[in-house]
Tab-separated table of C-alpha atoms in Angstrom:
chain	number	residue	atom	x	y	z
T	492	MET	CA	96.420	-126.821	6.357
T	493	TRP	CA	98.479	-123.602	6.446
T	494	LEU	CA	97.408	-122.707	2.953
T	495	TYR	CA	93.673	-123.034	4.077
T	496	VAL	CA	94.314	-120.770	6.825
T	497	VAL	CA	96.111	-118.176	4.831
T	498	VAL	CA	93.201	-118.144	2.327
T	499	LEU	CA	90.676	-117.847	5.032
T	500	LEU	CA	92.314	-114.972	6.596
T	501	ALA	CA	92.549	-113.220	3.169
T	502	VAL	CA	88.862	-113.844	2.475
T	503	LEU	CA	87.410	-112.930	5.905
T	504	PRO	CA	88.008	-109.032	5.775
T	505	SER	CA	86.166	-108.973	2.308
T	506	VAL	CA	83.339	-110.945	3.746
T	507	ALA	CA	83.017	-108.804	6.728
T	508	LEU	CA	83.090	-105.658	4.562
T	509	MET	CA	80.404	-107.276	2.312
T	510	TRP	CA	78.162	-107.715	5.288
T	511	LEU	CA	78.702	-104.310	6.543
T	512	TYR	CA	77.559	-102.898	3.264
T	513	VAL	CA	74.536	-105.014	3.542
T	514	VAL	CA	73.836	-103.813	7.071
T	515	VAL	CA	74.218	-100.231	6.005
T	516	LEU	CA	72.086	-100.604	3.054
T	517	LEU	CA	69.255	-102.153	4.951
T	518	ALA	CA	69.402	-99.426	7.541
T	519	VAL	CA	69.250	-96.775	4.887
T	520	LEU	CA	66.283	-98.511	3.227
T	521	TRP	CA	64.662	-98.767	6.679
T	522	VAL	CA	64.956	-95.021	7.241
T	523	LEU	CA	63.922	-94.089	3.930
T	524	GLY	CA	60.782	-96.324	4.318
T	525	TRP	CA	60.087	-94.832	7.701
T	526	LEU	CA	60.247	-91.324	6.229
T	527	TRP	CA	57.926	-92.224	3.400
T	528	ARG	CA	55.512	-93.848	5.728
T	529	ASP	CA	55.668	-90.822	8.178
T	530	SER	CA	54.867	-88.508	5.388
T	531	LEU	CA	51.484	-90.110	4.362
T	532	LEU	CA	48.623	-87.778	5.195
T	533	VAL	CA	44.839	-88.471	5.524
T	534	GLY	CA	42.468	-86.976	3.247
T	535	LYS	CA	39.151	-84.841	3.296
T	536	ILE	CA	40.439	-82.615	6.063
T	537	SER	CA	37.506	-80.129	5.586
T	538	GLU	CA	35.079	-82.882	6.774
T	539	LYS	CA	37.103	-83.693	10.129
T	540	PHE	CA	36.257	-82.128	13.390
T	541	VAL	CA	38.908	-81.598	16.004
T	542	PHE	CA	38.230	-80.557	19.551
T	543	VAL	CA	41.140	-78.906	21.580
T	544	THR	CA	41.127	-77.916	25.310
T	545	GLY	CA	42.990	-75.050	26.785
T	546	CYS	CA	42.730	-72.671	23.906
T	547	ASP	CA	42.867	-69.296	25.717
T	548	SER	CA	46.479	-69.053	25.085
T	549	GLY	CA	49.623	-70.996	24.260
T	550	PHE	CA	49.821	-74.193	22.222
T	551	GLY	CA	46.096	-74.657	22.169
T	552	ASN	CA	45.467	-71.207	20.786
T	553	LEU	CA	48.011	-71.358	18.080
T	554	LEU	CA	46.991	-74.925	17.179
T	555	CYS	CA	43.407	-73.934	16.645
T	556	LYS	CA	44.479	-70.970	14.427
T	557	ARG	CA	46.663	-73.231	12.315
T	558	LEU	CA	44.152	-76.040	11.926
T	559	ASP	CA	41.440	-73.444	11.046
T	560	ARG	CA	43.657	-72.166	8.255
T	561	GLN	CA	44.256	-75.719	6.850
T	562	GLY	CA	40.502	-76.485	6.684
T	563	PHE	CA	39.773	-78.688	9.675
T	564	ARG	CA	36.488	-77.875	11.463
T	565	VAL	CA	37.946	-76.759	14.755
T	566	LEU	CA	36.034	-76.810	18.119
T	567	ALA	CA	37.918	-75.001	20.857
T	568	GLY	CA	37.331	-75.287	24.388
T	569	CYS	CA	38.306	-72.190	26.367
T	570	LEU	CA	38.346	-71.543	30.162
T	571	THR	CA	37.392	-67.644	29.924
T	572	GLN	CA	34.779	-65.937	27.816
T	573	LYS	CA	37.544	-63.395	26.929
T	574	GLY	CA	39.761	-66.205	25.556
T	575	ALA	CA	36.886	-67.583	23.559
T	576	ASP	CA	35.964	-64.123	21.985
T	577	ASP	CA	39.598	-63.340	21.196
T	578	LEU	CA	40.124	-66.656	19.427
T	579	GLN	CA	36.845	-66.257	17.588
T	580	ARG	CA	37.769	-62.878	16.314
T	581	SER	CA	41.143	-64.055	15.039
T	582	SER	CA	39.853	-67.096	13.138
T	583	GLY	CA	37.502	-68.158	10.388
T	584	PRO	CA	33.817	-69.280	10.341
T	585	ASN	CA	34.808	-72.991	10.645
T	586	LEU	CA	36.205	-72.433	14.095
T	587	LYS	CA	33.787	-72.478	17.005
T	588	THR	CA	34.330	-71.988	20.734
T	589	VAL	CA	32.719	-73.300	23.910
T	590	LEU	CA	33.516	-72.579	27.577
T	591	LEU	CA	35.204	-75.572	29.260
T	592	ASP	CA	36.620	-76.172	32.749
T	593	VAL	CA	38.159	-79.557	32.664
T	594	THR	CA	37.993	-79.813	36.488
T	595	ASP	CA	34.157	-79.413	36.469
T	596	SER	CA	32.249	-82.655	35.418
T	597	ALA	CA	29.144	-80.727	34.382
T	598	SER	CA	31.291	-78.421	32.214
T	599	VAL	CA	32.916	-81.371	30.488
T	600	GLN	CA	29.466	-83.077	29.902
T	601	ARG	CA	28.017	-79.788	28.497
T	602	ALA	CA	31.058	-79.646	26.149
T	603	VAL	CA	30.547	-83.246	24.995
T	604	GLU	CA	26.847	-82.586	24.288
T	605	TRP	CA	27.710	-79.406	22.383
T	606	VAL	CA	30.340	-81.123	20.371
T	607	GLN	CA	27.890	-83.965	19.649
T	608	GLY	CA	25.537	-81.469	18.127
T	609	GLU	CA	28.196	-80.109	15.852
T	610	VAL	CA	29.705	-83.364	14.593
T	611	GLY	CA	26.471	-85.346	14.317
T	612	GLU	CA	26.910	-88.911	12.732
T	613	ARG	CA	30.402	-88.033	11.370
T	614	GLY	CA	31.815	-88.210	14.888
T	615	LEU	CA	34.920	-86.558	16.192
T	616	TRP	CA	38.233	-87.100	14.343
T	617	GLY	CA	40.575	-85.527	16.897
T	618	LEU	CA	40.761	-84.651	20.595
T	619	VAL	CA	43.639	-82.703	21.763
T	620	ASN	CA	43.938	-82.635	25.653
T	621	ASN	CA	46.067	-79.666	25.976
T	622	ALA	CA	44.595	-77.807	29.034
T	623	GLY	CA	47.213	-77.570	31.893
T	624	ARG	CA	48.696	-75.810	34.714
T	625	SER	CA	52.146	-75.890	36.436
T	626	VAL	CA	51.903	-74.252	39.665
T	627	PRO	CA	52.366	-74.605	42.507
T	628	MET	CA	55.775	-76.255	42.063
T	629	GLY	CA	58.589	-76.334	44.582
T	630	PRO	CA	60.248	-78.525	47.217
T	631	THR	CA	57.813	-81.365	48.185
T	632	GLU	CA	57.770	-80.647	51.886
T	633	TRP	CA	56.461	-77.209	51.052
T	634	MET	CA	53.211	-78.583	49.575
T	635	ARG	CA	49.864	-79.200	51.143
T	636	MET	CA	47.422	-81.852	49.764
T	637	GLU	CA	45.450	-79.184	47.994
T	638	ASP	CA	48.501	-78.038	46.286
T	639	PHE	CA	48.793	-81.346	44.628
T	640	HIS	CA	45.089	-81.672	44.039
T	641	SER	CA	44.789	-78.400	42.249
T	642	THR	CA	47.263	-79.586	39.571
T	643	LEU	CA	46.228	-83.186	39.297
T	644	ARG	CA	42.554	-82.196	38.685
T	645	VAL	CA	43.580	-80.158	35.501
T	646	ASN	CA	46.588	-82.162	34.112
T	647	MET	CA	45.737	-85.657	34.963
T	648	LEU	CA	42.069	-86.127	35.997
T	649	GLY	CA	40.783	-83.649	33.591
T	650	VAL	CA	42.558	-85.341	30.730
T	651	ILE	CA	41.006	-88.716	31.832
T	652	GLU	CA	37.504	-87.421	32.280
T	653	THR	CA	37.508	-85.364	28.901
T	654	THR	CA	38.806	-88.337	27.045
T	655	LEU	CA	36.246	-90.790	28.482
T	656	GLY	CA	33.389	-88.285	27.681
T	657	PHE	CA	34.502	-88.029	23.971
T	658	LEU	CA	35.358	-91.682	23.385
T	659	PRO	CA	31.956	-92.601	21.807
T	660	LEU	CA	32.306	-89.770	19.246
T	661	LEU	CA	35.891	-90.726	18.519
T	662	LYS	CA	34.937	-94.347	17.959
T	663	ARG	CA	32.346	-93.166	15.485
T	664	ALA	CA	35.071	-91.438	13.347
T	665	ARG	CA	37.865	-93.887	14.103
T	666	GLY	CA	39.766	-90.797	15.154
T	667	ARG	CA	42.745	-89.671	17.215
T	668	VAL	CA	43.612	-88.694	20.739
T	669	VAL	CA	46.481	-86.388	21.265
T	670	ASN	CA	47.535	-85.935	24.913
T	671	VAL	CA	49.985	-83.195	25.937
T	672	ALA	CA	52.447	-84.510	28.466
T	673	SER	CA	55.901	-83.111	29.112
T	674	VAL	CA	59.610	-84.063	29.324
T	675	LEU	CA	58.878	-83.779	33.031
T	676	GLY	CA	56.596	-86.758	32.658
T	677	ARG	CA	59.790	-88.796	31.706
T	678	LEU	CA	62.134	-87.172	34.277
T	679	ALA	CA	60.970	-85.593	37.478
T	680	ALA	CA	62.874	-82.438	38.243
T	681	ASN	CA	60.754	-80.747	40.883
T	682	GLY	CA	58.242	-81.116	43.555
T	683	GLY	CA	54.521	-80.414	43.331
T	684	GLY	CA	51.864	-82.013	41.259
T	685	TYR	CA	53.166	-81.075	37.842
T	686	CYS	CA	55.660	-83.964	37.219
T	687	ILE	CA	53.395	-86.405	38.865
T	688	SER	CA	50.503	-85.368	36.549
T	689	LYS	CA	52.634	-85.573	33.452
T	690	PHE	CA	53.869	-89.169	34.483
T	691	GLY	CA	50.171	-89.976	34.916
T	692	VAL	CA	49.313	-88.703	31.466
T	693	GLU	CA	51.942	-90.931	29.916
T	694	ALA	CA	50.689	-93.938	31.751
T	695	PHE	CA	47.039	-93.245	30.941
T	696	SER	CA	47.829	-92.718	27.260
T	697	ASP	CA	49.809	-95.915	27.102
T	698	CYS	CA	47.028	-97.852	28.564
T	699	LEU	CA	44.375	-96.039	26.408
T	700	ARG	CA	46.318	-96.727	23.269
T	701	ARG	CA	46.538	-100.426	24.014
T	702	ASP	CA	42.849	-100.682	25.007
T	703	ILE	CA	41.155	-98.892	22.071
T	704	HIS	CA	43.225	-99.689	18.975
T	705	TYR	CA	40.740	-102.342	18.213
T	706	PHE	CA	38.317	-99.549	17.217
T	707	GLY	CA	40.776	-97.807	14.864
T	708	ILE	CA	41.603	-94.990	17.371
T	709	LYS	CA	45.106	-93.931	17.538
T	710	VAL	CA	46.686	-92.276	20.689
T	711	SER	CA	49.689	-89.915	20.505
T	712	ILE	CA	51.616	-88.303	23.367
T	713	ILE	CA	53.330	-84.857	22.895
T	714	GLU	CA	56.367	-84.279	25.155
T	715	PRO	CA	57.337	-80.743	24.868
T	716	GLY	CA	60.573	-79.279	26.400
T	717	PHE	CA	60.495	-75.783	28.008
T	718	PHE	CA	58.578	-73.252	25.877
T	719	ARG	CA	57.551	-69.739	26.740
T	720	THR	CA	53.741	-70.062	27.662
T	721	ALA	CA	51.624	-69.199	30.520
T	722	VAL	CA	52.579	-72.463	32.113
T	723	THR	CA	56.228	-71.276	32.296
T	724	SER	CA	55.453	-67.613	33.243
T	725	LEU	CA	57.605	-66.424	36.021
T	726	GLU	CA	55.130	-64.177	37.804
T	727	PRO	CA	52.704	-66.995	38.830
T	728	ILE	CA	55.575	-69.407	39.677
T	729	GLU	CA	57.218	-66.836	42.036
T	730	ARG	CA	53.983	-65.835	43.439
T	731	GLU	CA	53.193	-69.369	44.438
T	732	LEU	CA	56.540	-70.003	45.833
T	733	HIS	CA	56.256	-66.986	48.170
T	734	ARG	CA	52.842	-68.314	49.210
T	735	LEU	CA	54.269	-71.767	49.908
T	736	TRP	CA	57.184	-70.197	51.806
T	737	GLU	CA	54.853	-68.102	53.907
T	738	GLN	CA	52.694	-70.954	54.844
T	739	LEU	CA	55.472	-73.074	56.291
T	740	SER	CA	55.887	-73.570	59.952
T	741	PRO	CA	58.741	-71.696	61.620
T	742	GLU	CA	60.497	-74.915	62.168
T	743	VAL	CA	60.370	-75.987	58.537
T	744	ARG	CA	61.325	-72.647	57.278
T	745	GLU	CA	64.323	-72.381	59.648
T	746	SER	CA	65.455	-75.856	58.427
T	747	TYR	CA	65.741	-74.481	54.819
T	748	GLY	CA	66.774	-70.848	55.477
T	749	GLU	CA	66.276	-67.607	53.674
T	750	LYS	CA	69.336	-68.183	51.492
T	751	TYR	CA	67.814	-71.474	50.226
T	752	PHE	CA	64.505	-69.700	49.281
T	753	ASP	CA	66.337	-66.791	47.526
T	754	LYS	CA	68.536	-69.057	45.593
T	755	TYR	CA	65.612	-71.414	44.542
T	756	ILE	CA	63.893	-68.169	43.220
T	757	LYS	CA	66.970	-67.106	41.272
T	758	ILE	CA	67.337	-70.794	39.704
T	759	GLN	CA	63.693	-70.701	38.531
T	760	ARG	CA	64.356	-67.240	36.891
T	761	PHE	CA	67.664	-68.551	35.267
T	762	VAL	CA	65.982	-71.793	33.875
T	763	MET	CA	62.778	-69.933	32.658
T	764	ASN	CA	64.738	-67.014	31.100
T	765	THR	CA	67.386	-69.266	29.537
T	766	PHE	CA	65.824	-72.389	28.249
T	767	CYS	CA	62.208	-71.422	27.343
T	768	ASP	CA	61.823	-71.409	23.622
T	769	PRO	CA	59.546	-68.809	22.169
T	770	ASP	CA	58.719	-70.907	19.042
T	771	LEU	CA	55.539	-72.670	19.923
T	772	SER	CA	55.233	-73.980	16.409
T	773	LYS	CA	57.597	-76.773	17.319
T	774	VAL	CA	54.905	-78.211	19.531
T	775	THR	CA	51.964	-77.451	17.329
T	776	ASP	CA	53.783	-79.051	14.340
T	777	CYS	CA	53.883	-82.245	16.467
T	778	MET	CA	50.208	-81.931	17.238
T	779	GLU	CA	49.210	-81.343	13.513
T	780	HIS	CA	51.207	-84.308	12.431
T	781	ALA	CA	49.470	-86.603	14.964
T	782	LEU	CA	46.211	-85.370	13.639
T	783	LYS	CA	46.887	-85.466	9.806
T	784	ALA	CA	49.316	-88.479	9.356
T	785	LYS	CA	48.028	-91.742	8.345
T	786	PHE	CA	50.464	-93.376	10.714
T	787	PRO	CA	50.905	-90.954	13.665
T	788	ARG	CA	53.792	-91.541	16.047
T	789	THR	CA	53.146	-92.875	19.611
T	790	ARG	CA	55.275	-90.123	20.985
T	791	TYR	CA	56.598	-86.814	19.778
T	792	SER	CA	59.476	-84.890	21.437
T	793	ALA	CA	59.102	-81.208	20.772
T	794	GLY	CA	62.164	-78.856	21.019
T	795	TRP	CA	65.931	-79.425	21.021
T	796	ASP	CA	66.146	-79.411	24.872
T	797	ALA	CA	63.769	-82.388	24.834
T	798	LYS	CA	65.606	-84.225	22.039
T	799	VAL	CA	69.203	-83.972	23.161
T	800	GLY	CA	68.720	-83.401	26.961
T	801	TRP	CA	65.620	-84.401	28.792
T	802	ILE	CA	64.599	-87.514	26.871
T	803	PRO	CA	68.177	-89.014	26.660
T	804	PHE	CA	68.819	-88.231	30.348
T	805	SER	CA	65.575	-89.952	31.209
T	806	TYR	CA	67.259	-93.353	30.306
T	807	ALA	CA	70.350	-92.445	32.498
T	808	PRO	CA	70.846	-94.228	35.994
T	809	ALA	CA	68.957	-92.501	38.854
T	810	PHE	CA	72.220	-91.799	40.805
T	811	ILE	CA	73.466	-89.692	37.750
T	812	ILE	CA	70.409	-87.485	37.485
T	813	ASP	CA	70.304	-87.138	41.315
T	814	SER	CA	73.883	-85.984	41.298
T	815	MET	CA	73.150	-83.488	38.385
T	816	LEU	CA	70.147	-81.925	39.973
T	817	ASN	CA	71.655	-81.942	43.428
T	818	THR	CA	74.580	-79.879	42.062
T	819	VAL	CA	72.191	-77.261	40.640
T	820	LEU	CA	69.879	-76.937	43.493
T	821	PRO	CA	70.796	-75.073	46.704
T	822	ARG	CA	71.394	-76.894	49.912
T	823	PRO	CA	69.149	-76.396	52.934
T	824	ALA	CA	70.561	-74.562	55.873
T	825	GLN	CA	70.250	-77.701	58.184
T	826	SER	CA	71.305	-80.364	55.624
T	827	ALA	CA	73.333	-83.394	56.704
């Protein structure tokens, strides 16, 4: 009996070590298989049409130029004629522009009809819903309903209406939908419509992906961290904060105090100046992969602040995130 126990104790470590090797080997093989699958690309790029919204500047502008250089047939939706003209001048003949205001149903419909005339029976390979705005953002009590509506109309309702309009063309090509959300669609860090709209884009994209995969359409979500674009420009952010502050009633303004307002402005400056990454290609690389890969990912986290900060923190218990944010933000004058 004792001999059996001694032999068993001698054998167990080697058996455990053998299973550890097996698990490690399987994990390595899985990673290598995933990397290989992730690297597979679609063909005939020169025959594929991609429509991008919000191309006057930022991610959309850079994406259009890069797709154009790679041979895609790029159709760019710009809000302003100047933005369209500037993009057209800096691109090749395979890139065409159209004016598009995603908050205007008639404008969306005109863009759909124009794209249909361009793509014909081939259909639309890619739709990139990139148009967005961030302001106004600030404490929730400072907002009026129109402040929420102005952001939701662009960032969420615009995405939904544009996607629904282009779905017949996407089904024809068995194409892709790429929706630009944000890390703030995973972890809400400030008041206003921005975080709400990006949570909405996440939910809409998940529902859409499950509903239309039967037609061969793939849906990807881009979750950028903080990048230096018009959305994170300090000038409009501060201008809107001053507008919100001035429209408050004397009672509400007194409850927060001038020091609160001054500190809130300083925090916005610190965040935008410290954390905004100027390398927009980290985001457009994700967009390109979603359009070119045979097996695009469901979600792309763009930027190191997203990968090691915002996304992991989004899984933390609420009381931890609340404590962290409350430590950073100023306290109102009449706080309990």
